[in-house]
mmCIF file of C-alpha atoms in Angstrom:
data_model
loop_
_atom_site.group_PDB
_atom_site.id
_atom_site.type_symbol
_atom_site.label_atom_id
_atom_site.label_comp_id
_atom_site.label_asym_id
_atom_site.label_seq_id
_atom_site.Cartn_x
_atom_site.Cartn_y
_atom_site.Cartn_z
ATOM 1 C CA MET A 1 128.199 92.531 83.411
ATOM 2 C CA ASP A 2 129.057 95.112 81.067
ATOM 3 C CA LEU A 3 126.733 98.078 79.989
ATOM 4 C CA SER A 4 125.023 96.680 76.738
ATOM 5 C CA ALA A 5 124.348 93.373 78.537
ATOM 6 C CA LEU A 6 122.777 95.284 81.776
ATOM 7 C CA LEU A 7 120.389 97.502 79.379
ATOM 8 C CA LEU A 8 119.415 94.235 77.469
ATOM 9 C CA SER A 9 118.579 92.702 80.865
ATOM 10 C CA LEU A 10 116.038 95.605 81.530
ATOM 11 C CA ILE A 11 114.099 94.959 78.345
ATOM 12 C CA PRO A 12 110.807 93.700 79.481
ATOM 13 C CA SER A 13 110.011 90.325 77.878
ATOM 14 C CA TRP A 14 106.529 88.678 77.580
ATOM 15 C CA THR A 15 107.829 86.116 80.229
ATOM 16 C CA SER A 16 107.943 88.863 82.636
ATOM 17 C CA VAL A 17 104.649 90.521 81.774
ATOM 18 C CA ALA A 18 102.943 87.167 82.070
ATOM 19 C CA MET A 19 104.713 86.744 85.617
ATOM 20 C CA ILE A 20 103.425 90.059 86.956
ATOM 21 C CA LEU A 21 99.959 90.053 85.569
ATOM 22 C CA LEU A 22 99.566 86.333 86.909
ATOM 23 C CA PHE A 23 100.741 87.727 90.412
ATOM 24 C CA PHE A 24 98.373 90.654 90.251
ATOM 25 C CA THR A 25 95.465 88.363 89.058
ATOM 26 C CA TYR A 26 96.089 86.099 91.997
ATOM 27 C CA LEU A 27 96.095 88.816 94.533
ATOM 28 C CA ALA A 28 92.992 90.170 93.117
ATOM 29 C CA ILE A 29 91.037 86.755 93.016
ATOM 30 C CA VAL A 30 92.140 85.304 96.537
ATOM 31 C CA GLY A 31 91.893 88.657 98.337
ATOM 32 C CA SER A 32 88.130 88.720 97.217
ATOM 33 C CA LEU A 33 87.343 85.145 97.801
ATOM 34 C CA LEU A 34 89.470 83.871 100.720
ATOM 35 C CA PRO A 35 88.078 84.508 104.191
ATOM 36 C CA GLY A 36 89.488 87.433 106.421
ATOM 37 C CA LYS A 37 88.764 89.764 109.052
ATOM 38 C CA VAL A 38 86.836 92.702 107.830
ATOM 39 C CA VAL A 39 88.062 95.775 109.361
ATOM 40 C CA PRO A 40 86.370 99.271 109.447
ATOM 41 C CA GLY A 41 88.550 102.026 107.943
ATOM 42 C CA ALA A 42 88.847 105.472 109.512
ATOM 43 C CA VAL A 43 85.885 107.784 109.148
ATOM 44 C CA LEU A 44 86.083 109.984 106.127
ATOM 45 C CA SER A 45 85.133 113.701 105.758
ATOM 46 C CA ASP A 46 81.543 112.913 104.579
ATOM 47 C CA GLY A 47 81.086 110.451 107.441
ATOM 48 C CA THR A 48 81.512 107.242 105.286
ATOM 49 C CA ARG A 49 84.150 104.668 106.109
ATOM 50 C CA LEU A 50 85.658 101.856 103.628
ATOM 51 C CA HIS A 51 85.863 98.311 105.195
ATOM 52 C CA TYR A 52 88.977 96.055 104.410
ATOM 53 C CA ARG A 53 89.187 92.367 104.348
ATOM 54 C CA CYS A 54 92.454 91.419 105.940
ATOM 55 C CA ASN A 55 93.328 88.301 104.469
ATOM 56 C CA GLY A 56 96.947 89.087 103.382
ATOM 57 C CA LEU A 57 98.684 86.428 105.478
ATOM 58 C CA LEU A 58 96.200 83.342 104.419
ATOM 59 C CA SER A 59 96.799 84.727 100.903
ATOM 60 C CA LEU A 60 100.470 84.816 101.288
ATOM 61 C CA ILE A 61 100.456 81.159 102.858
ATOM 62 C CA VAL A 62 98.517 79.737 99.952
ATOM 63 C CA LEU A 63 100.782 81.479 97.392
ATOM 64 C CA VAL A 64 104.068 80.222 98.896
ATOM 65 C CA PHE A 65 102.565 76.573 99.257
ATOM 66 C CA LEU A 66 101.386 77.073 95.601
ATOM 67 C CA LEU A 67 104.917 77.815 94.422
ATOM 68 C CA GLY A 68 106.445 75.277 96.611
ATOM 69 C CA ILE A 69 104.264 72.556 95.019
ATOM 70 C CA GLY A 70 104.810 73.943 91.643
ATOM 71 C CA GLY A 71 108.674 73.676 92.031
ATOM 72 C CA TRP A 72 108.654 70.502 93.691
ATOM 73 C CA MET A 73 106.746 69.082 90.755
ATOM 74 C CA ASP A 74 109.138 70.903 88.337
ATOM 75 C CA PHE A 75 106.377 73.060 86.932
ATOM 76 C CA ILE A 76 107.726 76.433 87.606
ATOM 77 C CA SER A 77 111.141 77.502 88.342
ATOM 78 C CA LEU A 78 111.827 78.836 92.027
ATOM 79 C CA THR A 79 114.595 80.751 90.954
ATOM 80 C CA ALA A 80 112.663 82.465 88.045
ATOM 81 C CA ILE A 81 112.450 85.756 89.967
ATOM 82 C CA ALA A 82 116.104 85.903 90.907
ATOM 83 C CA ASP A 83 117.086 85.165 87.171
ATOM 84 C CA ARG A 84 114.940 88.028 85.828
ATOM 85 C CA GLY A 85 115.418 90.305 88.477
ATOM 86 C CA LEU A 86 116.365 93.365 86.443
ATOM 87 C CA GLU A 87 113.493 92.335 83.770
ATOM 88 C CA LEU A 88 110.784 92.053 86.220
ATOM 89 C CA LEU A 89 112.397 95.451 87.991
ATOM 90 C CA SER A 90 111.616 97.119 84.449
ATOM 91 C CA THR A 91 108.482 95.727 83.886
ATOM 92 C CA THR A 92 106.825 96.589 87.186
ATOM 93 C CA PHE A 93 108.220 100.311 86.734
ATOM 94 C CA VAL A 94 106.321 100.597 83.193
ATOM 95 C CA PHE A 95 103.195 99.055 84.897
ATOM 96 C CA SER A 96 103.299 101.378 87.590
ATOM 97 C CA VAL A 97 103.597 104.526 85.222
ATOM 98 C CA PHE A 98 100.836 102.927 83.141
ATOM 99 C CA MET A 99 98.489 102.376 86.045
ATOM 100 C CA THR A 100 99.217 106.194 87.178
ATOM 101 C CA PHE A 101 97.831 107.269 84.091
ATOM 102 C CA LEU A 102 95.075 105.417 84.125
ATOM 103 C CA LEU A 103 94.420 106.578 87.768
ATOM 104 C CA TYR A 104 94.753 110.386 86.766
ATOM 105 C CA ILE A 105 92.600 110.115 83.453
ATOM 106 C CA THR A 106 89.953 107.990 85.552
ATOM 107 C CA GLY A 107 90.117 110.473 88.504
ATOM 108 C CA TYR A 108 90.056 113.775 86.421
ATOM 109 C CA ASN A 109 87.087 112.530 84.735
ATOM 110 C CA SER A 110 85.035 111.397 87.841
ATOM 111 C CA ARG A 111 81.785 113.038 88.906
ATOM 112 C CA SER A 112 81.665 111.528 92.302
ATOM 113 C CA GLN A 113 81.217 113.548 95.390
ATOM 114 C CA SER A 114 82.180 111.050 97.936
ATOM 115 C CA SER A 115 85.250 111.500 99.896
ATOM 116 C CA SER A 116 86.785 108.538 98.398
ATOM 117 C CA LEU A 117 86.384 109.056 94.729
ATOM 118 C CA LYS A 118 85.935 112.969 94.667
ATOM 119 C CA PRO A 119 88.598 114.273 92.377
ATOM 120 C CA ARG A 120 91.041 116.945 93.856
ATOM 121 C CA VAL A 121 92.426 118.635 90.803
ATOM 122 C CA THR A 122 95.049 121.479 91.248
ATOM 123 C CA GLY A 123 95.527 122.130 87.725
ATOM 124 C CA ASN A 124 99.073 121.224 88.001
ATOM 125 C CA PHE A 125 99.672 118.070 85.813
ATOM 126 C CA ILE A 126 102.791 117.063 87.750
ATOM 127 C CA HIS A 127 101.531 117.376 91.039
ATOM 128 C CA ASP A 128 98.377 115.633 90.400
ATOM 129 C CA TRP A 129 100.131 112.818 88.609
ATOM 130 C CA TRP A 130 102.706 112.695 91.364
ATOM 131 C CA PHE A 131 100.267 112.625 94.426
ATOM 132 C CA GLY A 132 97.243 111.422 92.779
ATOM 133 C CA ILE A 133 93.557 112.774 92.236
ATOM 134 C CA GLN A 134 91.573 110.481 94.335
ATOM 135 C CA LEU A 135 91.797 109.266 97.750
ATOM 136 C CA ASN A 136 90.559 105.577 97.532
ATOM 137 C CA PRO A 137 90.162 104.869 93.948
ATOM 138 C CA GLN A 138 88.589 101.155 93.340
ATOM 139 C CA PHE A 139 88.470 98.409 90.641
ATOM 140 C CA MET A 140 85.802 95.936 90.693
ATOM 141 C CA GLY A 141 85.272 96.471 94.455
ATOM 142 C CA ILE A 142 89.132 96.341 95.084
ATOM 143 C CA ASP A 143 90.528 99.180 97.058
ATOM 144 C CA LEU A 144 93.535 99.764 94.995
ATOM 145 C CA LYS A 145 95.696 101.611 97.658
ATOM 146 C CA PHE A 146 95.288 98.635 100.130
ATOM 147 C CA TYR A 147 96.005 96.287 97.131
ATOM 148 C CA PHE A 148 99.067 97.925 96.149
ATOM 149 C CA VAL A 149 100.848 97.915 99.373
ATOM 150 C CA ARG A 150 100.094 94.187 100.067
ATOM 151 C CA ALA A 151 101.255 93.508 96.757
ATOM 152 C CA GLY A 152 104.713 95.192 97.315
ATOM 153 C CA MET A 153 105.095 93.415 100.834
ATOM 154 C CA MET A 154 104.244 90.012 99.235
ATOM 155 C CA GLY A 155 106.486 90.765 96.437
ATOM 156 C CA TRP A 156 109.713 91.532 98.529
ATOM 157 C CA LEU A 157 109.081 87.989 100.168
ATOM 158 C CA LEU A 158 109.062 86.245 96.905
ATOM 159 C CA ILE A 159 112.247 87.951 95.589
ATOM 160 C CA ASN A 160 113.902 87.227 98.832
ATOM 161 C CA LEU A 161 112.752 83.539 98.511
ATOM 162 C CA SER A 162 113.881 83.291 95.019
ATOM 163 C CA VAL A 163 117.133 84.745 95.538
ATOM 164 C CA LEU A 164 117.632 81.993 98.583
ATOM 165 C CA ALA A 165 116.533 79.396 96.128
ATOM 166 C CA ASN A 166 119.373 80.416 93.586
ATOM 167 C CA CYS A 167 121.809 80.499 96.578
ATOM 168 C CA ILE A 168 120.830 77.114 97.758
ATOM 169 C CA GLN A 169 121.424 75.500 94.058
ATOM 170 C CA VAL A 170 124.646 77.284 93.701
ATOM 171 C CA THR A 171 126.439 77.256 97.018
ATOM 172 C CA ASP A 172 126.094 76.461 100.681
ATOM 173 C CA LEU A 173 124.139 79.188 102.885
ATOM 174 C CA SER A 174 126.224 81.580 104.903
ATOM 175 C CA ARG A 175 125.048 82.634 108.284
ATOM 176 C CA SER A 176 124.723 86.141 106.811
ATOM 177 C CA MET A 177 122.080 84.946 104.270
ATOM 178 C CA ILE A 178 120.131 82.987 106.800
ATOM 179 C CA LEU A 179 120.288 85.756 109.355
ATOM 180 C CA TYR A 180 118.988 88.327 106.596
ATOM 181 C CA GLN A 181 116.543 86.105 105.403
ATOM 182 C CA ILE A 182 114.900 85.173 108.828
ATOM 183 C CA PHE A 183 114.782 88.879 109.697
ATOM 184 C CA CYS A 184 112.552 89.625 106.777
ATOM 185 C CA VAL A 185 110.645 86.716 106.819
ATOM 186 C CA LEU A 186 109.643 87.795 110.338
ATOM 187 C CA TYR A 187 109.091 91.333 109.487
ATOM 188 C CA ILE A 188 106.807 90.619 106.463
ATOM 189 C CA LEU A 189 104.750 87.670 108.543
ATOM 190 C CA ASP A 190 104.197 90.429 111.146
ATOM 191 C CA TYR A 191 103.147 92.975 108.849
ATOM 192 C CA PHE A 192 100.440 90.423 107.393
ATOM 193 C CA PHE A 193 99.544 89.097 110.915
ATOM 194 C CA PHE A 194 98.695 92.990 111.762
ATOM 195 C CA GLU A 195 97.308 93.997 108.450
ATOM 196 C CA GLU A 196 94.617 95.650 110.067
ATOM 197 C CA TYR A 197 96.798 98.108 111.388
ATOM 198 C CA MET A 198 97.618 99.318 108.037
ATOM 199 C CA THR A 199 93.916 100.769 108.087
ATOM 200 C CA SER A 200 95.077 103.395 110.483
ATOM 201 C CA THR A 201 98.191 104.498 108.662
ATOM 202 C CA TRP A 202 98.499 108.017 107.147
ATOM 203 C CA ASP A 203 99.177 106.475 103.467
ATOM 204 C CA ILE A 204 95.492 104.821 103.941
ATOM 205 C CA ILE A 205 93.781 107.769 105.709
ATOM 206 C CA ALA A 206 95.141 110.966 103.894
ATOM 207 C CA GLU A 207 97.350 110.167 100.885
ATOM 208 C CA ARG A 208 95.850 110.371 97.487
ATOM 209 C CA LEU A 209 96.647 107.408 95.317
ATOM 210 C CA GLY A 210 99.214 108.646 92.440
ATOM 211 C CA PHE A 211 102.590 107.559 91.384
ATOM 212 C CA MET A 212 104.484 108.536 94.453
ATOM 213 C CA LEU A 213 102.472 105.626 96.263
ATOM 214 C CA VAL A 214 102.066 103.237 93.212
ATOM 215 C CA PHE A 215 105.563 103.314 92.355
ATOM 216 C CA GLY A 216 106.348 103.024 96.104
ATOM 217 C CA ASP A 217 104.476 100.001 96.732
ATOM 218 C CA LEU A 218 104.998 98.210 93.317
ATOM 219 C CA VAL A 219 108.465 99.146 92.614
ATOM 220 C CA TRP A 220 110.583 100.626 95.632
ATOM 221 C CA ILE A 221 109.346 98.185 98.455
ATOM 222 C CA PRO A 222 110.071 94.915 96.610
ATOM 223 C CA PHE A 223 113.117 95.749 94.676
ATOM 224 C CA THR A 224 115.072 98.146 96.923
ATOM 225 C CA PHE A 225 114.165 96.523 100.307
ATOM 226 C CA SER A 226 115.596 93.269 99.023
ATOM 227 C CA ILE A 227 118.793 94.890 97.815
ATOM 228 C CA GLN A 228 120.739 93.159 100.726
ATOM 229 C CA GLY A 229 119.587 89.826 99.523
ATOM 230 C CA TRP A 230 120.787 90.367 95.980
ATOM 231 C CA TRP A 231 124.216 91.686 97.566
ATOM 232 C CA LEU A 232 124.715 88.679 99.675
ATOM 233 C CA LYS A 233 123.841 86.278 96.715
ATOM 234 C CA ASP A 234 127.138 87.542 94.966
ATOM 235 C CA ASN A 235 129.336 88.386 97.918
ATOM 236 C CA GLU A 236 130.187 85.915 100.728
ATOM 237 C CA VAL A 237 130.224 87.464 104.168
ATOM 238 C CA GLU A 238 131.287 85.509 107.360
ATOM 239 C CA LEU A 239 129.995 86.694 110.640
ATOM 240 C CA THR A 240 131.177 85.895 114.159
ATOM 241 C CA THR A 241 128.787 84.487 116.956
ATOM 242 C CA ALA A 242 129.405 87.742 118.645
ATOM 243 C CA ALA A 243 128.158 89.649 115.379
ATOM 244 C CA VAL A 244 124.989 87.347 114.931
ATOM 245 C CA VAL A 245 124.067 87.952 118.583
ATOM 246 C CA ALA A 246 124.520 91.788 118.443
ATOM 247 C CA ASN A 247 122.539 91.794 114.964
ATOM 248 C CA CYS A 248 119.756 89.625 116.578
ATOM 249 C CA LEU A 249 119.507 92.304 119.591
ATOM 250 C CA VAL A 250 119.370 95.032 117.186
ATOM 251 C CA PHE A 251 116.579 93.619 115.321
ATOM 252 C CA LEU A 252 114.901 92.475 118.567
ATOM 253 C CA ILE A 253 114.846 96.099 120.112
ATOM 254 C CA GLY A 254 113.836 97.434 116.772
ATOM 255 C CA TYR A 255 110.898 95.322 116.508
ATOM 256 C CA LEU A 256 109.447 95.775 119.857
ATOM 257 C CA VAL A 257 109.509 99.455 119.603
ATOM 258 C CA PHE A 258 108.413 99.512 116.215
ATOM 259 C CA ARG A 259 105.458 97.162 116.720
ATOM 260 C CA GLY A 260 104.925 98.126 120.370
ATOM 261 C CA ALA A 261 104.557 101.897 119.420
ATOM 262 C CA ASN A 262 102.212 101.182 116.167
ATOM 263 C CA LYS A 263 99.948 98.815 118.431
ATOM 264 C CA GLN A 264 99.506 101.395 121.175
ATOM 265 C CA LYS A 265 98.457 103.954 118.586
ATOM 266 C CA HIS A 266 96.073 101.357 116.839
ATOM 267 C CA ASP A 267 94.715 100.272 120.107
ATOM 268 C CA PHE A 268 94.158 104.131 121.140
ATOM 269 C CA LYS A 269 92.233 104.987 118.111
ATOM 270 C CA LYS A 270 89.879 102.201 118.299
ATOM 271 C CA ASN A 271 89.647 102.579 122.424
ATOM 272 C CA PRO A 272 91.018 105.715 123.857
ATOM 273 C CA LYS A 273 90.354 104.231 127.416
ATOM 274 C CA ALA A 274 92.591 100.992 126.577
ATOM 275 C CA HIS A 275 95.536 100.494 129.050
ATOM 276 C CA ILE A 276 99.072 101.061 127.957
ATOM 277 C CA TRP A 277 101.654 99.066 129.880
ATOM 278 C CA GLY A 278 99.133 98.361 132.482
ATOM 279 C CA ARG A 279 98.079 101.898 133.291
ATOM 280 C CA PRO A 280 95.122 104.068 132.124
ATOM 281 C CA PRO A 281 96.540 106.223 129.175
ATOM 282 C CA LYS A 282 97.520 110.012 129.430
ATOM 283 C CA ILE A 283 95.525 111.716 126.892
ATOM 284 C CA ILE A 284 96.090 115.586 125.806
ATOM 285 C CA GLY A 285 93.275 117.643 124.953
ATOM 286 C CA GLY A 286 91.150 114.418 124.629
ATOM 287 C CA LYS A 287 93.066 113.468 121.282
ATOM 288 C CA LEU A 288 96.583 112.679 121.685
ATOM 289 C CA LEU A 289 98.161 109.653 123.233
ATOM 290 C CA ALA A 290 101.049 110.545 125.756
ATOM 291 C CA SER A 291 101.793 107.216 127.405
ATOM 292 C CA GLY A 292 103.809 104.324 126.494
ATOM 293 C CA TYR A 293 106.168 104.667 123.488
ATOM 294 C CA TRP A 294 104.496 107.840 122.802
ATOM 295 C CA ALA A 295 105.862 109.503 126.071
ATOM 296 C CA ILE A 296 109.330 108.686 124.802
ATOM 297 C CA ALA A 297 109.441 110.426 121.611
ATOM 298 C CA ARG A 298 107.058 111.687 119.349
ATOM 299 C CA HIS A 299 107.665 109.494 116.470
ATOM 300 C CA SER A 300 108.995 106.445 118.393
ATOM 301 C CA ASN A 301 107.849 104.038 115.775
ATOM 302 C CA TYR A 302 110.013 105.635 113.422
ATOM 303 C CA LEU A 303 113.080 104.647 115.490
ATOM 304 C CA GLY A 304 111.791 101.127 115.831
ATOM 305 C CA ASP A 305 111.653 101.003 111.856
ATOM 306 C CA LEU A 306 115.045 102.306 111.390
ATOM 307 C CA LEU A 307 116.820 99.834 113.910
ATOM 308 C CA VAL A 308 114.937 97.038 111.911
ATOM 309 C CA ALA A 309 116.048 98.363 108.602
ATOM 310 C CA LEU A 310 119.565 98.560 110.013
ATOM 311 C CA SER A 311 119.636 94.849 110.954
ATOM 312 C CA PHE A 312 118.580 93.701 107.636
ATOM 313 C CA SER A 313 122.098 95.384 106.479
ATOM 314 C CA LEU A 314 124.207 94.457 109.231
ATOM 315 C CA PRO A 315 124.674 90.706 107.947
ATOM 316 C CA CYS A 316 126.132 92.101 104.983
ATOM 317 C CA GLY A 317 129.229 93.400 106.862
ATOM 318 C CA ILE A 318 130.841 96.668 106.324
ATOM 319 C CA SER A 319 132.910 96.230 103.162
ATOM 320 C CA SER A 320 130.419 98.011 100.998
ATOM 321 C CA PRO A 321 128.055 100.926 101.169
ATOM 322 C CA VAL A 322 125.577 99.275 98.826
ATOM 323 C CA PRO A 323 123.535 97.019 101.571
ATOM 324 C CA TYR A 324 122.966 100.097 103.476
ATOM 325 C CA PHE A 325 121.153 101.704 100.910
ATOM 326 C CA TYR A 326 117.839 100.795 102.703
ATOM 327 C CA PRO A 327 118.394 102.085 106.036
ATOM 328 C CA ILE A 328 120.011 105.273 104.800
ATOM 329 C CA TYR A 329 117.207 105.877 102.550
ATOM 330 C CA LEU A 330 114.739 105.187 105.244
ATOM 331 C CA PHE A 331 116.445 107.589 107.680
ATOM 332 C CA VAL A 332 116.110 110.444 104.959
ATOM 333 C CA LEU A 333 112.629 109.382 104.215
ATOM 334 C CA LEU A 334 111.504 109.499 107.619
ATOM 335 C CA ILE A 335 113.150 112.671 108.916
ATOM 336 C CA TRP A 336 111.304 114.372 105.911
ATOM 337 C CA ARG A 337 108.245 112.434 106.829
ATOM 338 C CA GLU A 338 108.356 113.456 110.372
ATOM 339 C CA ARG A 339 108.942 117.198 109.425
ATOM 340 C CA ARG A 340 105.798 117.271 107.324
ATOM 341 C CA ASP A 341 103.874 115.059 110.219
ATOM 342 C CA GLU A 342 104.908 117.879 112.648
ATOM 343 C CA ALA A 343 103.534 120.566 110.178
ATOM 344 C CA ARG A 344 100.316 118.694 109.869
ATOM 345 C CA CYS A 345 99.788 117.963 113.226
ATOM 346 C CA ALA A 346 100.499 121.698 114.220
ATOM 347 C CA GLN A 347 97.826 122.764 111.908
ATOM 348 C CA LYS A 348 95.264 120.229 113.030
ATOM 349 C CA TYR A 349 95.559 120.197 116.854
ATOM 350 C CA LYS A 350 96.896 123.772 117.410
ATOM 351 C CA GLU A 351 97.381 124.579 121.166
ATOM 352 C CA VAL A 352 96.954 120.560 122.079
ATOM 353 C CA TRP A 353 99.856 119.799 119.650
ATOM 354 C CA ALA A 354 102.014 122.517 121.407
ATOM 355 C CA GLU A 355 101.180 120.838 124.729
ATOM 356 C CA TYR A 356 102.061 117.626 123.433
ATOM 357 C CA ARG A 357 105.348 118.851 122.241
ATOM 358 C CA TYR A 358 106.204 120.625 125.473
ATOM 359 C CA LEU A 359 105.600 117.180 127.265
ATOM 360 C CA VAL A 360 107.270 115.182 124.797
ATOM 361 C CA PRO A 361 109.950 117.418 123.387
ATOM 362 C CA TRP A 362 112.067 114.551 121.699
ATOM 363 C CA ARG A 363 111.208 113.928 117.710
ATOM 364 C CA ILE A 364 112.145 110.178 116.736
ATOM 365 C CA PHE A 365 115.272 109.817 119.156
ATOM 366 C CA PRO A 366 114.992 110.185 122.761
ATOM 367 C CA TYR A 367 116.752 113.064 124.133
ATOM 368 C CA VAL A 368 117.519 114.430 120.529
ATOM 369 C CA TYR A 369 115.351 117.541 120.032
#
């Protein structure tokens, strides 16, 4: 593809706009109507707390079922996303910019004094636009922060499935593509199965909703996390049985650490007396968990996430660095986030955090300071 063709493929069309709007409309409707466990969020500084309807898994299953029926009846093309990838990328980017400006204007003019909607304006436009002004802006009763991350995770799966459909039409599936698709499906389904755990993450609890999160959820997650699928669509990689087994082990170990650490953290926040690995938890200062994975490293969940990300790229072989963009980016991001978390925790917990650091000296990787 030459430069002019590439630039033309990035121009949004009315079809891509319609696809994006239909997707967001579907999520808004079913997210409000379908049954799901209602989970209380963290207690905010004013004593209030939001409640989240965790019906993402059911919403995803219904969506995939409807798309499958539509494709089977030739109402829609299952390869539509793969055929319009760059076009949808640019359309979603434009939507993210537009939505961020709307959030900025709405937040700036808000007079609410609640923790969720109280505007936090620094006076620096770039800072406020990037990081956001309001903590939990809503639209027609929908918490936009929770809604956007759900859209991003579903979009990632829809892109992968469309690329898979394209590969099935064009050629035989390789071991590499099958392995990559299985890992991603398991990871995304796991996310929605444990969707309530998202309510206790830093992004939901403390980050305001600005361009950083909007772009990250709607553009970065679906379009960069799926790079390996796009690459495998155009490049054939044959894996040996030993390579397949090794790749599965990397994914399994990463998943167990990632999910196990996050579950322990979530359970501890709900019930500080809940047993960890069959034993009462060790708690420092009545606030910090120092048992299970959290006694191995201070951010062991990041290690699990990195191993899972690596397992997504390993099916692509080592002939190109392109499929490894995601794990490399994630490594840089998590190192930066870990440093930021350390500073915030030191300020928040003071001597309790110092005691935890002494007890658990390793940051992300065990035995690495």
